[in-house]
Coordinates of N, CA and C and ligand atoms in Angstrom, one line a residue:
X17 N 8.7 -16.2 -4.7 CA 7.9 -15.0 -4.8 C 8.7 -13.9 -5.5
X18 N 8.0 -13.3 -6.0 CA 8.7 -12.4 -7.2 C 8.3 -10.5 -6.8
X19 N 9.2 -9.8 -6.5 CA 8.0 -8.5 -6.9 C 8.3 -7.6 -8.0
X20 N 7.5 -7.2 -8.7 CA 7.8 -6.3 -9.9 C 7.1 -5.3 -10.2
X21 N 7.1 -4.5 -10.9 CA 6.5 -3.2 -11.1 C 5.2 -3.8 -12.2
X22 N 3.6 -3.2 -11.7 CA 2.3 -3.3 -12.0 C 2.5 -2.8 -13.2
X23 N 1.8 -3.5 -14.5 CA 1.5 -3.0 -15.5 C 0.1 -2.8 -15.9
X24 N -0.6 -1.9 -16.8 CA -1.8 -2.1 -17.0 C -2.4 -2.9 -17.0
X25 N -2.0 -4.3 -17.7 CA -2.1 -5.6 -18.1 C -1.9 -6.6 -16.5
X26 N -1.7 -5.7 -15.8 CA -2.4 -6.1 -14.1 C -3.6 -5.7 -13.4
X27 N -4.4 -4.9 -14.3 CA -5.4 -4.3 -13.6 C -6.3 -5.3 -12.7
X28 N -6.8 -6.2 -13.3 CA -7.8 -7.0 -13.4 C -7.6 -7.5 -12.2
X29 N -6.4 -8.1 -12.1 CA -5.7 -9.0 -10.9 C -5.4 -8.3 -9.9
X30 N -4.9 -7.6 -10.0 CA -4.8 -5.8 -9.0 C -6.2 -6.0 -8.0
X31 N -6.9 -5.9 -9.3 CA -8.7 -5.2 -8.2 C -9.5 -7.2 -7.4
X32 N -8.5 -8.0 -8.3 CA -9.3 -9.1 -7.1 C -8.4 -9.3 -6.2
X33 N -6.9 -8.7 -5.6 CA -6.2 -8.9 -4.8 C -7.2 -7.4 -3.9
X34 N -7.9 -6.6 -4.3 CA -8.1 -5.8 -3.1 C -9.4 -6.3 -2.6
X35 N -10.5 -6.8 -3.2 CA -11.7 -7.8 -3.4 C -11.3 -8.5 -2.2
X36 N -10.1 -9.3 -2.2 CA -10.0 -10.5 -0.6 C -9.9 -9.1 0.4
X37 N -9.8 -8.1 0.1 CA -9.4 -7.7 1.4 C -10.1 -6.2 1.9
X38 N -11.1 -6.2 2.8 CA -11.9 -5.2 2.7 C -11.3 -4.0 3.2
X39 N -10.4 -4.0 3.8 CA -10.3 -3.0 4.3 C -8.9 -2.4 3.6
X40 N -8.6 -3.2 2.6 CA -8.0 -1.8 1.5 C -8.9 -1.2 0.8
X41 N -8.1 0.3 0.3 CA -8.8 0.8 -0.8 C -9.8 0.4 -1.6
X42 N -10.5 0.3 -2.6 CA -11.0 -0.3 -3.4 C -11.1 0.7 -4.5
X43 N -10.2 0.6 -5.5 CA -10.0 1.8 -6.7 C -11.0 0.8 -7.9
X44 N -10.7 -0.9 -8.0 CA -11.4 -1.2 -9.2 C -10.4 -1.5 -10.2
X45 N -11.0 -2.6 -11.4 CA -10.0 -2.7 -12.5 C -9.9 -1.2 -12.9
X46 N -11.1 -0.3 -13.1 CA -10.6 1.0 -14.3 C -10.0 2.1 -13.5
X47 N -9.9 1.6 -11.9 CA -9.3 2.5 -11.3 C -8.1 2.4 -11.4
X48 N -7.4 1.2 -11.0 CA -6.0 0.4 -11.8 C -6.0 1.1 -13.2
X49 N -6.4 0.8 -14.0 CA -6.2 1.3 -15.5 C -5.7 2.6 -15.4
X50 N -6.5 3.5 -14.9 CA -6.7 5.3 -14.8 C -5.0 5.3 -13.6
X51 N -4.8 4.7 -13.3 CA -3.7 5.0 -11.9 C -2.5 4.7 -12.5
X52 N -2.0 3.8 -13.1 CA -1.0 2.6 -13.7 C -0.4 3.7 -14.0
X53 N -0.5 4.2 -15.4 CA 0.2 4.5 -16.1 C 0.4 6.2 -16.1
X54 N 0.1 6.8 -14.5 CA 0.6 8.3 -14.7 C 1.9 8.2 -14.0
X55 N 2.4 9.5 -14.6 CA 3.9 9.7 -14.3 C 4.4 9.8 -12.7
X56 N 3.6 9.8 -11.7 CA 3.8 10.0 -10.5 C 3.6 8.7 -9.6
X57 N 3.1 7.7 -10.5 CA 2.3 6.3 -9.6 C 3.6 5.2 -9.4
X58 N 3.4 4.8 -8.7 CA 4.3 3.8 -8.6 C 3.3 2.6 -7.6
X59 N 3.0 1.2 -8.8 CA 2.7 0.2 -8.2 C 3.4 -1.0 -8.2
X60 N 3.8 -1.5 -7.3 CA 4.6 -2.6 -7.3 C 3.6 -3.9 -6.5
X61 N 3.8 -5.1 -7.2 CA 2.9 -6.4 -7.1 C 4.0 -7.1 -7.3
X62 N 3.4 -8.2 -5.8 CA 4.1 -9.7 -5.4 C 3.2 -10.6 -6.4
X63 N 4.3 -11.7 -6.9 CA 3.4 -12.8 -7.2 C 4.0 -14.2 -7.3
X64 N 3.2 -15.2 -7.2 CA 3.9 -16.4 -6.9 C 3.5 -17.0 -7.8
X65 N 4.5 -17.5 -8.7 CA 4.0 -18.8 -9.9 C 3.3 -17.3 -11.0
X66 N 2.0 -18.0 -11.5 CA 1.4 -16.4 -12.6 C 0.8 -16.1 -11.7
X67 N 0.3 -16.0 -10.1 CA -0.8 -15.4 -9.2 C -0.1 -14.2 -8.7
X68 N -0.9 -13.2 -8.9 CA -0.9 -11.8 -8.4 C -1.4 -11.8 -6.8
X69 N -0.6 -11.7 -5.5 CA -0.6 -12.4 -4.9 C -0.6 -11.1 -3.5
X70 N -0.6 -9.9 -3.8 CA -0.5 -8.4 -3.5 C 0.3 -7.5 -3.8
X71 N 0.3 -6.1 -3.2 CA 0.6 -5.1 -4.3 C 0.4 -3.7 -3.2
X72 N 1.3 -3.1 -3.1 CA 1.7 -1.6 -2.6 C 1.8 -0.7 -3.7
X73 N 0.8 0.3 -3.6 CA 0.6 1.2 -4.7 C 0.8 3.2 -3.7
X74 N 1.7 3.7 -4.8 CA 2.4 5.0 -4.1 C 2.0 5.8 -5.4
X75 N 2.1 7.2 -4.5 CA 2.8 8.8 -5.6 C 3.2 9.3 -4.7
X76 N 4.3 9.1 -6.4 CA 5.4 10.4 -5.9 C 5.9 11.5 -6.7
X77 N 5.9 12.8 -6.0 CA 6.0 14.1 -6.7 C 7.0 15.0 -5.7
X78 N 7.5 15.7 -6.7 CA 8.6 17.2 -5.9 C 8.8 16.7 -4.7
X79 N 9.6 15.3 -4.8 CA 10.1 15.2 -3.3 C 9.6 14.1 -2.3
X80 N 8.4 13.8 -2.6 CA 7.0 13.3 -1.4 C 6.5 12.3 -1.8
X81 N 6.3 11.6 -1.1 CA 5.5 10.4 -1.8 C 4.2 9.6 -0.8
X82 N 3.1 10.0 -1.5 CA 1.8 9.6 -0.6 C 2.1 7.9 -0.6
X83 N 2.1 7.5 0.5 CA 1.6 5.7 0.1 C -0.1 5.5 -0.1
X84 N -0.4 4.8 -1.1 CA -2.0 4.9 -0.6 C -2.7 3.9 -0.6
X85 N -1.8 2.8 -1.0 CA -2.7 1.4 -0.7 C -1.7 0.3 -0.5
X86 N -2.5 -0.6 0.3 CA -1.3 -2.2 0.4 C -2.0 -3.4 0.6
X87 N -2.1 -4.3 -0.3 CA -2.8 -5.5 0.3 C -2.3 -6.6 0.0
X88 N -2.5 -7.7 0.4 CA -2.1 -8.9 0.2 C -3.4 -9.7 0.8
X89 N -3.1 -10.8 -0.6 CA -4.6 -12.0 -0.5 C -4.1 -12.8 0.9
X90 N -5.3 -13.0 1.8 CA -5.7 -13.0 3.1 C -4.5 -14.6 3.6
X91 N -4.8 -15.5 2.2 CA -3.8 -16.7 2.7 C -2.2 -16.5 2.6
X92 N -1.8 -15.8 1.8 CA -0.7 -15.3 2.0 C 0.1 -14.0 3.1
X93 N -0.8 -13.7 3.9 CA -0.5 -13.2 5.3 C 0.2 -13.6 5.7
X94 N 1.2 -12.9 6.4 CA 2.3 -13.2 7.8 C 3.0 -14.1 7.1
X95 N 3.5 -13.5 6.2 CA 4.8 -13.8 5.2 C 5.7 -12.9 4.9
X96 N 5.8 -11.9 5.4 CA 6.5 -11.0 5.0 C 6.4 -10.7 3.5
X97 N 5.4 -10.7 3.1 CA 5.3 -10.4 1.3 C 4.9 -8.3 2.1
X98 N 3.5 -7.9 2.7 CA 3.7 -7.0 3.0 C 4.7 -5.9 3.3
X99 N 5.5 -5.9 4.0 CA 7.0 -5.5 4.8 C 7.4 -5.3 3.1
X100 N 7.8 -6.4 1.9 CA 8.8 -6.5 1.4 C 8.0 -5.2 0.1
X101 N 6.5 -5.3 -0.1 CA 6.3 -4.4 -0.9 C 6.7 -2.9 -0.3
X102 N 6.5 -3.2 0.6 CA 6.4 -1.2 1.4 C 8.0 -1.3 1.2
X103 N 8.6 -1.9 1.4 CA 10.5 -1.5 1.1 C 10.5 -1.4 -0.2
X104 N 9.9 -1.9 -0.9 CA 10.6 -1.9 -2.5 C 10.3 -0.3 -2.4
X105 N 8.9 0.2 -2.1 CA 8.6 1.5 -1.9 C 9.1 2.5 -1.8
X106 N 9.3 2.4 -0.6 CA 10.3 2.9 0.1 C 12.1 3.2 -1.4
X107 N 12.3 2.4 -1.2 CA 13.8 2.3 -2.2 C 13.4 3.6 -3.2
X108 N 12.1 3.2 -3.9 CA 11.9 3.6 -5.3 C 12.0 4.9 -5.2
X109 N 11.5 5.6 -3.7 CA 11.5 7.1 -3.6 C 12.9 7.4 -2.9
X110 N 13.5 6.8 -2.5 CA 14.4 6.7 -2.1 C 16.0 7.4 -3.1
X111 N 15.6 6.0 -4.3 CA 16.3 6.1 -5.3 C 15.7 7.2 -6.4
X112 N 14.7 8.0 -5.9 CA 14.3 9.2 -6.8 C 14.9 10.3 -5.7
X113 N 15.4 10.6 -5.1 CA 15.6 11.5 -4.0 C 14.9 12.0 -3.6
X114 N 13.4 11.1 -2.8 CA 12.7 12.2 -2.3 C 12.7 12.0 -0.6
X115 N 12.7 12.9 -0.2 CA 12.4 13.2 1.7 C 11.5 12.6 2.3
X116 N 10.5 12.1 2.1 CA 9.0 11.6 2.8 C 8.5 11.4 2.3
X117 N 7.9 10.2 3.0 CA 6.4 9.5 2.5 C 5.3 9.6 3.8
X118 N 4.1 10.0 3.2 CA 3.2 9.8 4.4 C 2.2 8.9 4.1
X119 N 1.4 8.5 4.9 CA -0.1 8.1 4.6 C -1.2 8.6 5.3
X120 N -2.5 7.7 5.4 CA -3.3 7.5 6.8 C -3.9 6.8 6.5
X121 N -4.0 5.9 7.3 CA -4.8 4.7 7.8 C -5.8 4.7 9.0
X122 N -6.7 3.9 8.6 CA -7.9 3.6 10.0 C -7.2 3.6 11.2
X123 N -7.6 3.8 11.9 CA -6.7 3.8 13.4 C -7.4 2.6 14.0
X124 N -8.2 1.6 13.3 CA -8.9 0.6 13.8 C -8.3 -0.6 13.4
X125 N -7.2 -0.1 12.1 CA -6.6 -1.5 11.4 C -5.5 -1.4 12.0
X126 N -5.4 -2.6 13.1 CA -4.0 -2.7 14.1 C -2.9 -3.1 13.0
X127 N -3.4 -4.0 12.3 CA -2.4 -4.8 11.2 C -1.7 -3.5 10.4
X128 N -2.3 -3.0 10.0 CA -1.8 -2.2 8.7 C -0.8 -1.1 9.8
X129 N -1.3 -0.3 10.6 CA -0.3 0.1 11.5 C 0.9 -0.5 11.9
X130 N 0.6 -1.8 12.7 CA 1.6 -2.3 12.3 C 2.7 -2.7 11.4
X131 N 2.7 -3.0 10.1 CA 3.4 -3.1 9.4 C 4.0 -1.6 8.8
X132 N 3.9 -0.2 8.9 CA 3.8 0.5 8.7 C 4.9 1.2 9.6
X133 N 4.4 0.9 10.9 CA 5.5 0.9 12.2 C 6.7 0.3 12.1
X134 N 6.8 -0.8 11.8 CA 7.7 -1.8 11.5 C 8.3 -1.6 10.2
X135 N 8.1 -0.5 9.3 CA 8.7 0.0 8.1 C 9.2 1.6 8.4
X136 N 9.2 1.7 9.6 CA 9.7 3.0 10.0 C 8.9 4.2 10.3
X137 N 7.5 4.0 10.2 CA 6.4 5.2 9.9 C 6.1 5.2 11.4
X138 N 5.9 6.7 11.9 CA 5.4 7.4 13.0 C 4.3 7.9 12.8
X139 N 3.8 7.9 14.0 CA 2.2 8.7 13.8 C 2.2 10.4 14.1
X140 N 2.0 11.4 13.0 CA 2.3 12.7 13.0 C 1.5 13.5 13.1
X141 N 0.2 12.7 13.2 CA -1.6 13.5 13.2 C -2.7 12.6 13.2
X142 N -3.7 13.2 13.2 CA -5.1 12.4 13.0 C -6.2 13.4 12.4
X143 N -6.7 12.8 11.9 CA -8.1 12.8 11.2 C -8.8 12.5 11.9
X144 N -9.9 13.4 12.9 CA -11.2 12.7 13.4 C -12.2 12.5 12.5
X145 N -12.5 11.1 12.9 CA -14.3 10.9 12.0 C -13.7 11.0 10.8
X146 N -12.5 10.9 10.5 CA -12.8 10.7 9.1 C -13.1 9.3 7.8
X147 N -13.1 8.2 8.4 CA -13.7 7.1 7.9 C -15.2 7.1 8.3
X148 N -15.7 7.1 7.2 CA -17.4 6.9 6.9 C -17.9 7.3 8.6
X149 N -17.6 8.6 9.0 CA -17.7 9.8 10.1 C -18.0 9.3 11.1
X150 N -17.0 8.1 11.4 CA -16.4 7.9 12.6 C -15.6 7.3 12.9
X151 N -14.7 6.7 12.4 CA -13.0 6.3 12.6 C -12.5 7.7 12.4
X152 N -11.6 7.9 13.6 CA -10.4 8.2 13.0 C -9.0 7.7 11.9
X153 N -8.2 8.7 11.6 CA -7.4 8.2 10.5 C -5.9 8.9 10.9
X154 N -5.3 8.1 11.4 CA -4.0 8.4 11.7 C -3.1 8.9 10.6
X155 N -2.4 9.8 10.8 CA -1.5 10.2 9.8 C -0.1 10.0 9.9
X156 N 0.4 9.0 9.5 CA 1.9 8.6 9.5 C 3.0 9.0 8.4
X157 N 4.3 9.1 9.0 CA 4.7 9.6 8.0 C 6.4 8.9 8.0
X158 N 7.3 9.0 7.6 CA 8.3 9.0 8.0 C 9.7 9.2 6.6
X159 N 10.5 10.1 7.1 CA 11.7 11.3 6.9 C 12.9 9.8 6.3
X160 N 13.3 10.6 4.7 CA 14.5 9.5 4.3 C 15.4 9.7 4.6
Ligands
LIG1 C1 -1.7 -5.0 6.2 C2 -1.3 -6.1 5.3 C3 -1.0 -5.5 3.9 C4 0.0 -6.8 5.9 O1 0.5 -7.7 4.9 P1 1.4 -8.9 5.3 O2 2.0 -9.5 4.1 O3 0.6 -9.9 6.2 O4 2.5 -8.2 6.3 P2 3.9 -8.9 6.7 O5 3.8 -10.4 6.8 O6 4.9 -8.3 5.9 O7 4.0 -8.3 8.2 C5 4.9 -7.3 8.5 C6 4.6 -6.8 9.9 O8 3.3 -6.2 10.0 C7 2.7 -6.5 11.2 N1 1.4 -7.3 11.0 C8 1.0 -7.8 9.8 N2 -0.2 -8.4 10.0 C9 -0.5 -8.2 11.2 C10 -1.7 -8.6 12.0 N3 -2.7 -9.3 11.5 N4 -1.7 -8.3 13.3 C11 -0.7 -7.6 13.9 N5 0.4 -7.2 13.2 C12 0.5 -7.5 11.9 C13 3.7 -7.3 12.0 O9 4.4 -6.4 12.8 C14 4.5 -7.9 11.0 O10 5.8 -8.2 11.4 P3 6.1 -9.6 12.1 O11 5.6 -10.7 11.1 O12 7.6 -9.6 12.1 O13 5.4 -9.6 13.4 C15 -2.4 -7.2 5.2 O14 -2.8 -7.5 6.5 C16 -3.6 -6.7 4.4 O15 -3.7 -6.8 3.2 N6 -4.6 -6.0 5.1 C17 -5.8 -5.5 4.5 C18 -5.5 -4.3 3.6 C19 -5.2 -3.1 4.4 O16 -5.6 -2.9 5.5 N7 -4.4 -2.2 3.8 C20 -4.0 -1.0 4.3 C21 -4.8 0.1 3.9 S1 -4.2 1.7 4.6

């Protein structure tokens, strides 16, 4: 398993790795396209053999870095491919010098919390009702 930085010419494969998984984001191939290539994005994709196999997508600006999506196709779970995208992550802002990263996630998705947890992220707030006006959305963050 390989991970590398997402190129445009990943779009396609990008949006059927979020397709297996409903409860990531869903930006789309032209959403990929429109995201890829600004100066603040940072997408990094696992893949095995030529299969795009998932993918942690960030921005980062003056410092900060929003995480905003993570998924990995459903048979390749509980591999640590997850854990290893959010560290490449992590490093990348890291190695730009910035201070924090935050997110929010469903407070419903134990998995994504957890892995999130387990990459160092605390819960610093919430969002009520704010998934389709009734999940809450935890706000995690965590200090480099
Ligand atoms: C969340 C997700 C990316 C995890 O990917 P993954 O490759 O399975 O994660 P890893 O194997 O690296 O797991 C790392 C840790 O996360 C936690 N974890 C992962 N999946 C879990 C699950 N189903 N239940 C409970 N904990 C889980 C565990 O603590 C795990 O560490 P461990 O294996 O030492 O116990 C994957 O389940 C997914 O694609 N979910 C749907 C998309 C999504 O919800 N994205 C987040 C949007 S905010």
């Amino acid at each position: 398993m390989k991970i590398r930085r997402a190129t445009v010419l990943d779009a396609k494969s990008l949006a059927q790795v979020e397709q297996t998984q409903p409860l990531s984001a869903h930006w789309g191939e032209k959403g990929f396209c429109t995201e890829i290539p600004q100066a603040a994005s940072q997408i990094w994709c696992a893949e095995e053999g030529e299969n795009l196999i998932g993918f942690a997508a960030l921005r980062f600006t003056a410092g900060f870095g929003e995480l905003l999506n993570v998924a990995v196709r459903p048979e390749f779970c509980r591999q640590g491919i997850g854990f290893k995208l959010i560290s490449r992550l992590i490093n990348q802002v890291l190695e730009g010098g910035g201070e924090q990263i935050t997110l929010e996630v469903n407070i419903r998705n134990r998995a994504a919390i957890a892995l999130y947890s387990k990459a160092g992220f605390c819960e610093v707030g919430r969002r009520e009702k704010f998934y389709n006006g009734t999940d809450d959305a935890l706000i995690m963050s965590r200090n480099l």
